Amino acid sequence: MPLDQTFAGRTWPPTETYLVGREKIREFARAIGATDAEYHDPEAARALGYPDVVAPPTFPVAITMTASRQVVNDPALGLDYSRVVHGDQRFVYTRPMVAGDAVVCVNTVDEITTRGGHWFLTVRTEVRTEAGEPVVTVWSKLVQRGEEHP
């Protein structure tokens, strides 16, 4: 099924606030095998100049994947999630995310293209504090595989 290319450039309203928790950061760090002390120990993080434990660089995906549901669950887009594979992920930081940050996400469809019978959807998510301070921009590329023919 083709994707609706008029979604390119569309931006959604900010998500509900997500409070970044110390234990969520620790759980994520353990899950990915990140053992750096600043991901687990508030004192180690403070010694490096942070107010609390620091999130590993890929931690925002735990927030942005949920936030991107605004886009992928819109039936008008035409995305068949059963045919989706993850194509790419990119993070550009303004500053590290730390426990205690209260953040919102704003999703924008940057691009929709098709190649070789497959559809490529790039969603950009701007993660900012409630006060509007930029934290990180995350790009996620999803690939909707084309129909299989015998």
Short mmCIF file of N, CA and C in Angstrom, two decimals:
data_model
loop_
_atom_site.label_atom_id
_atom_site.label_comp_id
_atom_site.label_asym_id
_atom_site.label_seq_id
_atom_site.Cartn_x
_atom_site.Cartn_y
_atom_site.Cartn_z
N MET A 1 0.84 -1.17 0.00
CA MET A 1 0.00 0.00 0.00
C MET A 1 0.89 1.24 0.00
N PRO A 2 0.62 2.18 -0.88
CA PRO A 2 1.46 3.39 -0.92
C PRO A 2 1.18 4.30 0.29
N LEU A 3 2.22 5.02 0.68
CA LEU A 3 2.07 6.00 1.75
C LEU A 3 1.57 7.31 1.15
N ASP A 4 0.83 8.06 1.95
CA ASP A 4 0.31 9.35 1.51
C ASP A 4 1.44 10.38 1.61
N GLN A 5 1.97 10.76 0.46
CA GLN A 5 3.12 11.66 0.43
C GLN A 5 2.78 13.09 0.87
N THR A 6 1.50 13.41 0.99
CA THR A 6 1.14 14.75 1.50
C THR A 6 1.47 14.88 2.98
N PHE A 7 1.81 13.78 3.65
CA PHE A 7 2.22 13.84 5.06
C PHE A 7 3.60 14.48 5.20
N ALA A 8 4.41 14.48 4.17
CA ALA A 8 5.75 15.10 4.23
C ALA A 8 5.60 16.57 4.60
N GLY A 9 6.33 16.97 5.63
CA GLY A 9 6.27 18.35 6.12
C GLY A 9 5.26 18.56 7.23
N ARG A 10 4.43 17.58 7.50
CA ARG A 10 3.40 17.71 8.54
C ARG A 10 4.03 17.60 9.93
N THR A 11 3.58 18.46 10.84
CA THR A 11 4.05 18.47 12.23
C THR A 11 2.85 18.25 13.15
N TRP A 12 3.07 17.47 14.20
CA TRP A 12 2.02 17.16 15.16
C TRP A 12 2.20 18.03 16.41
N PRO A 13 1.16 18.17 17.21
CA PRO A 13 1.28 18.93 18.46
C PRO A 13 2.23 18.23 19.43
N PRO A 14 2.78 18.97 20.38
CA PRO A 14 3.68 18.36 21.37
C PRO A 14 2.97 17.23 22.13
N THR A 15 3.76 16.23 22.48
CA THR A 15 3.25 15.11 23.28
C THR A 15 3.04 15.56 24.73
N GLU A 16 2.47 14.69 25.51
CA GLU A 16 2.41 14.93 26.94
C GLU A 16 3.83 14.92 27.48
N THR A 17 4.03 15.57 28.61
CA THR A 17 5.35 15.64 29.22
C THR A 17 5.79 14.26 29.71
N TYR A 18 7.06 13.96 29.46
CA TYR A 18 7.69 12.74 29.95
C TYR A 18 8.75 13.15 30.96
N LEU A 19 8.63 12.64 32.17
CA LEU A 19 9.62 12.92 33.21
C LEU A 19 10.70 11.84 33.15
N VAL A 20 11.91 12.24 32.83
CA VAL A 20 13.03 11.31 32.71
C VAL A 20 13.43 10.87 34.12
N GLY A 21 13.33 9.58 34.36
CA GLY A 21 13.58 9.05 35.69
C GLY A 21 14.95 8.40 35.83
N ARG A 22 15.50 8.52 37.01
CA ARG A 22 16.81 7.93 37.31
C ARG A 22 16.79 6.42 37.08
N GLU A 23 15.73 5.75 37.57
CA GLU A 23 15.68 4.29 37.42
C GLU A 23 15.49 3.88 35.96
N LYS A 24 14.74 4.65 35.19
CA LYS A 24 14.58 4.35 33.77
C LYS A 24 15.93 4.42 33.05
N ILE A 25 16.72 5.45 33.40
CA ILE A 25 18.05 5.57 32.80
C ILE A 25 18.91 4.38 33.19
N ARG A 26 18.90 4.03 34.48
CA ARG A 26 19.70 2.88 34.94
C ARG A 26 19.26 1.59 34.25
N GLU A 27 17.95 1.37 34.15
CA GLU A 27 17.43 0.16 33.49
C GLU A 27 17.88 0.10 32.03
N PHE A 28 17.77 1.22 31.34
CA PHE A 28 18.17 1.27 29.94
C PHE A 28 19.67 1.00 29.81
N ALA A 29 20.46 1.63 30.67
CA ALA A 29 21.91 1.43 30.63
C ALA A 29 22.26 -0.04 30.86
N ARG A 30 21.62 -0.66 31.84
CA ARG A 30 21.87 -2.09 32.08
C ARG A 30 21.46 -2.93 30.87
N ALA A 31 20.32 -2.59 30.27
CA ALA A 31 19.82 -3.38 29.14
C ALA A 31 20.77 -3.34 27.95
N ILE A 32 21.46 -2.21 27.74
CA ILE A 32 22.37 -2.12 26.60
C ILE A 32 23.82 -2.39 26.98
N GLY A 33 24.06 -2.71 28.26
CA GLY A 33 25.41 -3.03 28.70
C GLY A 33 26.30 -1.82 28.90
N ALA A 34 25.70 -0.65 29.12
CA ALA A 34 26.47 0.58 29.35
C ALA A 34 26.83 0.68 30.82
N THR A 35 28.10 0.57 31.12
CA THR A 35 28.55 0.50 32.51
C THR A 35 29.16 1.80 33.03
N ASP A 36 29.24 2.84 32.21
CA ASP A 36 29.83 4.11 32.66
C ASP A 36 29.13 4.57 33.93
N ALA A 37 29.91 5.00 34.91
CA ALA A 37 29.37 5.35 36.22
C ALA A 37 28.32 6.46 36.15
N GLU A 38 28.48 7.41 35.25
CA GLU A 38 27.53 8.54 35.19
C GLU A 38 26.12 8.11 34.76
N TYR A 39 25.97 6.90 34.22
CA TYR A 39 24.66 6.38 33.86
C TYR A 39 23.95 5.73 35.06
N HIS A 40 24.70 5.46 36.12
CA HIS A 40 24.16 4.71 37.26
C HIS A 40 24.25 5.44 38.59
N ASP A 41 25.28 6.23 38.78
CA ASP A 41 25.59 6.81 40.08
C ASP A 41 25.46 8.33 40.05
N PRO A 42 24.50 8.88 40.81
CA PRO A 42 24.32 10.35 40.81
C PRO A 42 25.59 11.11 41.23
N GLU A 43 26.35 10.56 42.15
CA GLU A 43 27.58 11.24 42.60
C GLU A 43 28.62 11.28 41.48
N ALA A 44 28.74 10.19 40.73
CA ALA A 44 29.67 10.17 39.61
C ALA A 44 29.24 11.18 38.55
N ALA A 45 27.93 11.27 38.33
CA ALA A 45 27.42 12.24 37.35
C ALA A 45 27.68 13.67 37.83
N ARG A 46 27.45 13.93 39.12
CA ARG A 46 27.69 15.28 39.67
C ARG A 46 29.18 15.64 39.57
N ALA A 47 30.05 14.66 39.77
CA ALA A 47 31.49 14.92 39.67
C ALA A 47 31.87 15.35 38.25
N LEU A 48 31.04 14.99 37.27
CA LEU A 48 31.28 15.38 35.88
C LEU A 48 30.51 16.65 35.51
N GLY A 49 29.80 17.22 36.49
CA GLY A 49 29.10 18.48 36.26
C GLY A 49 27.63 18.36 35.91
N TYR A 50 27.06 17.17 36.03
CA TYR A 50 25.65 16.97 35.73
C TYR A 50 24.83 16.99 37.02
N PRO A 51 23.57 17.39 36.94
CA PRO A 51 22.76 17.44 38.16
C PRO A 51 22.29 16.07 38.65
N ASP A 52 22.32 15.06 37.80
CA ASP A 52 21.88 13.71 38.17
C ASP A 52 22.43 12.76 37.12
N VAL A 53 22.02 11.48 37.19
CA VAL A 53 22.55 10.51 36.23
C VAL A 53 22.24 10.95 34.80
N VAL A 54 23.15 10.62 33.91
CA VAL A 54 23.06 11.01 32.51
C VAL A 54 22.52 9.83 31.71
N ALA A 55 21.64 10.12 30.75
CA ALA A 55 21.10 9.07 29.90
C ALA A 55 22.12 8.68 28.83
N PRO A 56 22.27 7.37 28.56
CA PRO A 56 23.12 6.97 27.44
C PRO A 56 22.62 7.61 26.14
N PRO A 57 23.49 7.78 25.17
CA PRO A 57 23.13 8.51 23.95
C PRO A 57 21.90 8.00 23.21
N THR A 58 21.61 6.70 23.28
CA THR A 58 20.45 6.17 22.56
C THR A 58 19.18 6.11 23.42
N PHE A 59 19.25 6.54 24.67
CA PHE A 59 18.09 6.50 25.57
C PHE A 59 16.85 7.19 24.99
N PRO A 60 16.97 8.34 24.31
CA PRO A 60 15.76 9.00 23.82
C PRO A 60 14.86 8.14 22.95
N VAL A 61 15.39 7.07 22.36
CA VAL A 61 14.54 6.20 21.55
C VAL A 61 13.41 5.63 22.40
N ALA A 62 13.63 5.46 23.69
CA ALA A 62 12.58 4.95 24.58
C ALA A 62 11.41 5.93 24.66
N ILE A 63 11.68 7.19 24.44
CA ILE A 63 10.66 8.22 24.48
C ILE A 63 10.10 8.48 23.08
N THR A 64 11.00 8.60 22.11
CA THR A 64 10.58 9.01 20.76
C THR A 64 9.81 7.92 20.02
N MET A 65 10.09 6.65 20.31
CA MET A 65 9.32 5.58 19.65
C MET A 65 7.85 5.68 20.04
N THR A 66 7.59 5.93 21.31
CA THR A 66 6.21 6.11 21.75
C THR A 66 5.62 7.37 21.14
N ALA A 67 6.37 8.45 21.14
CA ALA A 67 5.89 9.71 20.60
C ALA A 67 5.54 9.59 19.12
N SER A 68 6.31 8.81 18.37
CA SER A 68 6.09 8.70 16.92
C SER A 68 4.80 7.96 16.58
N ARG A 69 4.15 7.38 17.58
CA ARG A 69 2.86 6.74 17.35
C ARG A 69 1.85 7.74 16.79
N GLN A 70 2.03 9.03 17.12
CA GLN A 70 1.17 10.07 16.54
C GLN A 70 1.16 9.97 15.02
N VAL A 71 2.31 9.66 14.46
CA VAL A 71 2.47 9.60 13.01
C VAL A 71 2.05 8.24 12.48
N VAL A 72 2.67 7.19 12.97
CA VAL A 72 2.50 5.86 12.37
C VAL A 72 1.11 5.28 12.60
N ASN A 73 0.39 5.75 13.62
CA ASN A 73 -0.95 5.23 13.87
C ASN A 73 -2.04 6.00 13.13
N ASP A 74 -1.68 7.03 12.39
CA ASP A 74 -2.67 7.79 11.63
C ASP A 74 -3.07 6.97 10.41
N PRO A 75 -4.32 6.49 10.35
CA PRO A 75 -4.72 5.63 9.23
C PRO A 75 -4.61 6.30 7.87
N ALA A 76 -4.71 7.62 7.83
CA ALA A 76 -4.62 8.33 6.55
C ALA A 76 -3.23 8.23 5.93
N LEU A 77 -2.20 7.98 6.75
CA LEU A 77 -0.84 7.82 6.22
C LEU A 77 -0.74 6.58 5.34
N GLY A 78 -1.45 5.52 5.74
CA GLY A 78 -1.44 4.30 4.94
C GLY A 78 -0.31 3.35 5.28
N LEU A 79 0.31 3.50 6.44
CA LEU A 79 1.42 2.64 6.83
C LEU A 79 0.90 1.29 7.32
N ASP A 80 1.43 0.23 6.75
CA ASP A 80 1.12 -1.13 7.20
C ASP A 80 2.28 -1.56 8.10
N TYR A 81 2.08 -1.41 9.42
CA TYR A 81 3.18 -1.64 10.36
C TYR A 81 3.66 -3.09 10.36
N SER A 82 2.82 -4.01 9.88
CA SER A 82 3.25 -5.41 9.81
C SER A 82 4.33 -5.62 8.74
N ARG A 83 4.50 -4.62 7.88
CA ARG A 83 5.50 -4.71 6.80
C ARG A 83 6.70 -3.79 7.06
N VAL A 84 6.77 -3.21 8.25
CA VAL A 84 7.80 -2.21 8.55
C VAL A 84 9.05 -2.84 9.15
N VAL A 85 10.19 -2.38 8.68
CA VAL A 85 11.48 -2.68 9.31
C VAL A 85 12.15 -1.34 9.61
N HIS A 86 13.03 -1.37 10.58
CA HIS A 86 13.75 -0.15 10.97
C HIS A 86 14.90 0.08 10.00
N GLY A 87 14.96 1.29 9.43
CA GLY A 87 15.99 1.58 8.44
C GLY A 87 17.18 2.32 8.98
N ASP A 88 16.95 3.28 9.89
CA ASP A 88 18.05 4.13 10.35
C ASP A 88 17.59 4.90 11.58
N GLN A 89 18.55 5.30 12.40
CA GLN A 89 18.28 6.12 13.58
C GLN A 89 19.47 7.06 13.75
N ARG A 90 19.17 8.33 14.06
CA ARG A 90 20.24 9.31 14.22
C ARG A 90 19.86 10.26 15.34
N PHE A 91 20.86 10.67 16.13
CA PHE A 91 20.66 11.56 17.26
C PHE A 91 21.62 12.74 17.12
N VAL A 92 21.10 13.96 17.29
CA VAL A 92 21.95 15.15 17.34
C VAL A 92 21.58 15.88 18.63
N TYR A 93 22.55 15.97 19.51
CA TYR A 93 22.32 16.53 20.85
C TYR A 93 22.66 18.00 20.93
N THR A 94 21.81 18.73 21.67
CA THR A 94 22.13 20.09 22.10
C THR A 94 22.81 20.01 23.46
N ARG A 95 22.30 19.09 24.30
CA ARG A 95 22.90 18.81 25.60
C ARG A 95 22.48 17.41 26.02
N PRO A 96 23.20 16.81 26.97
CA PRO A 96 22.80 15.48 27.42
C PRO A 96 21.45 15.50 28.14
N MET A 97 20.75 14.39 28.06
CA MET A 97 19.51 14.22 28.81
C MET A 97 19.89 13.66 30.18
N VAL A 98 19.27 14.20 31.22
CA VAL A 98 19.58 13.75 32.58
C VAL A 98 18.29 13.45 33.34
N ALA A 99 18.42 12.64 34.38
CA ALA A 99 17.28 12.35 35.24
C ALA A 99 16.73 13.67 35.79
N GLY A 100 15.42 13.77 35.79
CA GLY A 100 14.77 14.99 36.25
C GLY A 100 14.30 15.88 35.12
N ASP A 101 14.82 15.66 33.90
CA ASP A 101 14.33 16.44 32.76
C ASP A 101 12.86 16.12 32.52
N ALA A 102 12.07 17.15 32.31
CA ALA A 102 10.67 17.00 31.92
C ALA A 102 10.61 17.43 30.46
N VAL A 103 10.39 16.46 29.56
CA VAL A 103 10.51 16.74 28.13
C VAL A 103 9.21 16.48 27.38
N VAL A 104 9.09 17.17 26.25
CA VAL A 104 8.00 16.93 25.30
C VAL A 104 8.64 16.67 23.94
N CYS A 105 7.89 15.98 23.10
CA CYS A 105 8.37 15.64 21.75
C CYS A 105 7.45 16.27 20.72
N VAL A 106 8.06 16.80 19.66
CA VAL A 106 7.31 17.31 18.53
C VAL A 106 7.77 16.54 17.29
N ASN A 107 6.84 15.83 16.67
CA ASN A 107 7.13 14.99 15.50
C ASN A 107 6.82 15.72 14.20
N THR A 108 7.73 15.56 13.25
CA THR A 108 7.52 16.08 11.90
C THR A 108 7.93 14.99 10.91
N VAL A 109 7.12 14.80 9.88
CA VAL A 109 7.52 13.89 8.79
C VAL A 109 8.44 14.69 7.88
N ASP A 110 9.72 14.32 7.87
CA ASP A 110 10.69 15.02 7.03
C ASP A 110 10.60 14.59 5.58
N GLU A 111 10.35 13.30 5.36
CA GLU A 111 10.44 12.80 3.98
C GLU A 111 9.66 11.50 3.84
N ILE A 112 9.04 11.34 2.69
CA ILE A 112 8.44 10.06 2.28
C ILE A 112 8.89 9.82 0.84
N THR A 113 9.59 8.70 0.64
CA THR A 113 10.06 8.38 -0.70
C THR A 113 9.76 6.91 -0.99
N THR A 114 9.92 6.54 -2.23
CA THR A 114 9.75 5.14 -2.62
C THR A 114 10.91 4.76 -3.54
N ARG A 115 11.41 3.54 -3.33
CA ARG A 115 12.49 3.00 -4.16
C ARG A 115 12.34 1.48 -4.21
N GLY A 116 12.44 0.94 -5.37
CA GLY A 116 12.42 -0.52 -5.52
C GLY A 116 11.18 -1.17 -4.95
N GLY A 117 10.06 -0.47 -4.98
CA GLY A 117 8.82 -1.03 -4.47
C GLY A 117 8.64 -0.90 -2.96
N HIS A 118 9.60 -0.26 -2.29
CA HIS A 118 9.53 -0.07 -0.84
C HIS A 118 9.30 1.42 -0.54
N TRP A 119 8.64 1.69 0.58
CA TRP A 119 8.37 3.07 1.01
C TRP A 119 9.27 3.41 2.19
N PHE A 120 9.82 4.62 2.19
CA PHE A 120 10.73 5.10 3.23
C PHE A 120 10.11 6.32 3.89
N LEU A 121 9.93 6.24 5.20
CA LEU A 121 9.32 7.31 5.98
C LEU A 121 10.34 7.81 7.00
N THR A 122 10.68 9.09 6.94
CA THR A 122 11.62 9.67 7.90
C THR A 122 10.86 10.62 8.81
N VAL A 123 10.88 10.29 10.11
CA VAL A 123 10.24 11.12 11.13
C VAL A 123 11.34 11.78 11.96
N ARG A 124 11.24 13.11 12.09
CA ARG A 124 12.14 13.88 12.95
C ARG A 124 11.39 14.23 14.23
N THR A 125 12.01 13.94 15.36
CA THR A 125 11.40 14.26 16.65
C THR A 125 12.31 15.21 17.40
N GLU A 126 11.78 16.40 17.67
CA GLU A 126 12.49 17.41 18.47
C GLU A 126 12.12 17.18 19.92
N VAL A 127 13.11 16.88 20.75
CA VAL A 127 12.88 16.68 22.17
C VAL A 127 13.36 17.92 22.90
N ARG A 128 12.43 18.55 23.63
CA ARG A 128 12.72 19.80 24.35
C ARG A 128 12.19 19.69 25.77
N THR A 129 12.76 20.50 26.66
CA THR A 129 12.19 20.56 28.01
C THR A 129 10.84 21.26 27.93
N GLU A 130 10.07 21.15 29.01
CA GLU A 130 8.79 21.85 29.06
C GLU A 130 8.97 23.35 28.85
N ALA A 131 10.11 23.87 29.28
CA ALA A 131 10.40 25.30 29.14
C ALA A 131 10.84 25.67 27.72
N GLY A 132 11.00 24.66 26.85
CA GLY A 132 11.36 24.93 25.46
C GLY A 132 12.83 24.80 25.14
N GLU A 133 13.65 24.39 26.11
CA GLU A 133 15.09 24.22 25.87
C GLU A 133 15.34 22.98 25.02
N PRO A 134 16.01 23.10 23.87
CA PRO A 134 16.29 21.93 23.04
C PRO A 134 17.24 20.96 23.76
N VAL A 135 16.95 19.67 23.64
CA VAL A 135 17.80 18.64 24.23
C VAL A 135 18.42 17.78 23.13
N VAL A 136 17.58 17.18 22.29
CA VAL A 136 18.08 16.29 21.25
C VAL A 136 17.08 16.25 20.10
N THR A 137 17.60 16.09 18.89
CA THR A 137 16.76 15.84 17.72
C THR A 137 17.04 14.41 17.28
N VAL A 138 15.97 13.66 17.06
CA VAL A 138 16.09 12.25 16.69
C VAL A 138 15.40 12.03 15.35
N TRP A 139 16.13 11.41 14.43
CA TRP A 139 15.56 11.03 13.14
C TRP A 139 15.42 9.51 13.13
N SER A 140 14.27 9.05 12.69
CA SER A 140 14.02 7.62 12.57
C SER A 140 13.49 7.34 11.17
N LYS A 141 14.13 6.42 10.48
CA LYS A 141 13.68 6.03 9.14
C LYS A 141 13.04 4.65 9.24
N LEU A 142 11.79 4.57 8.80
CA LEU A 142 11.08 3.31 8.74
C LEU A 142 10.94 2.92 7.28
N VAL A 143 11.04 1.63 7.03
CA VAL A 143 10.90 1.11 5.67
C VAL A 143 9.70 0.19 5.64
N GLN A 144 8.73 0.54 4.81
CA GLN A 144 7.60 -0.36 4.59
C GLN A 144 7.93 -1.20 3.37
N ARG A 145 8.16 -2.49 3.63
CA ARG A 145 8.52 -3.40 2.54
C ARG A 145 7.39 -3.50 1.52
N GLY A 146 7.78 -3.62 0.27
CA GLY A 146 6.79 -3.76 -0.80
C GLY A 146 6.12 -5.12 -0.76
N GLU A 147 5.09 -5.25 -1.54
CA GLU A 147 4.37 -6.52 -1.62
C GLU A 147 5.28 -7.59 -2.21
N GLU A 148 5.19 -8.78 -1.65
CA GLU A 148 5.97 -9.91 -2.17
C GLU A 148 5.18 -10.57 -3.30
N HIS A 149 5.86 -10.87 -4.36
CA HIS A 149 5.21 -11.53 -5.50
C HIS A 149 5.88 -12.89 -5.72
N PRO A 150 5.06 -13.90 -5.93
CA PRO A 150 5.64 -15.25 -6.13
C PRO A 150 6.46 -15.36 -7.39
#
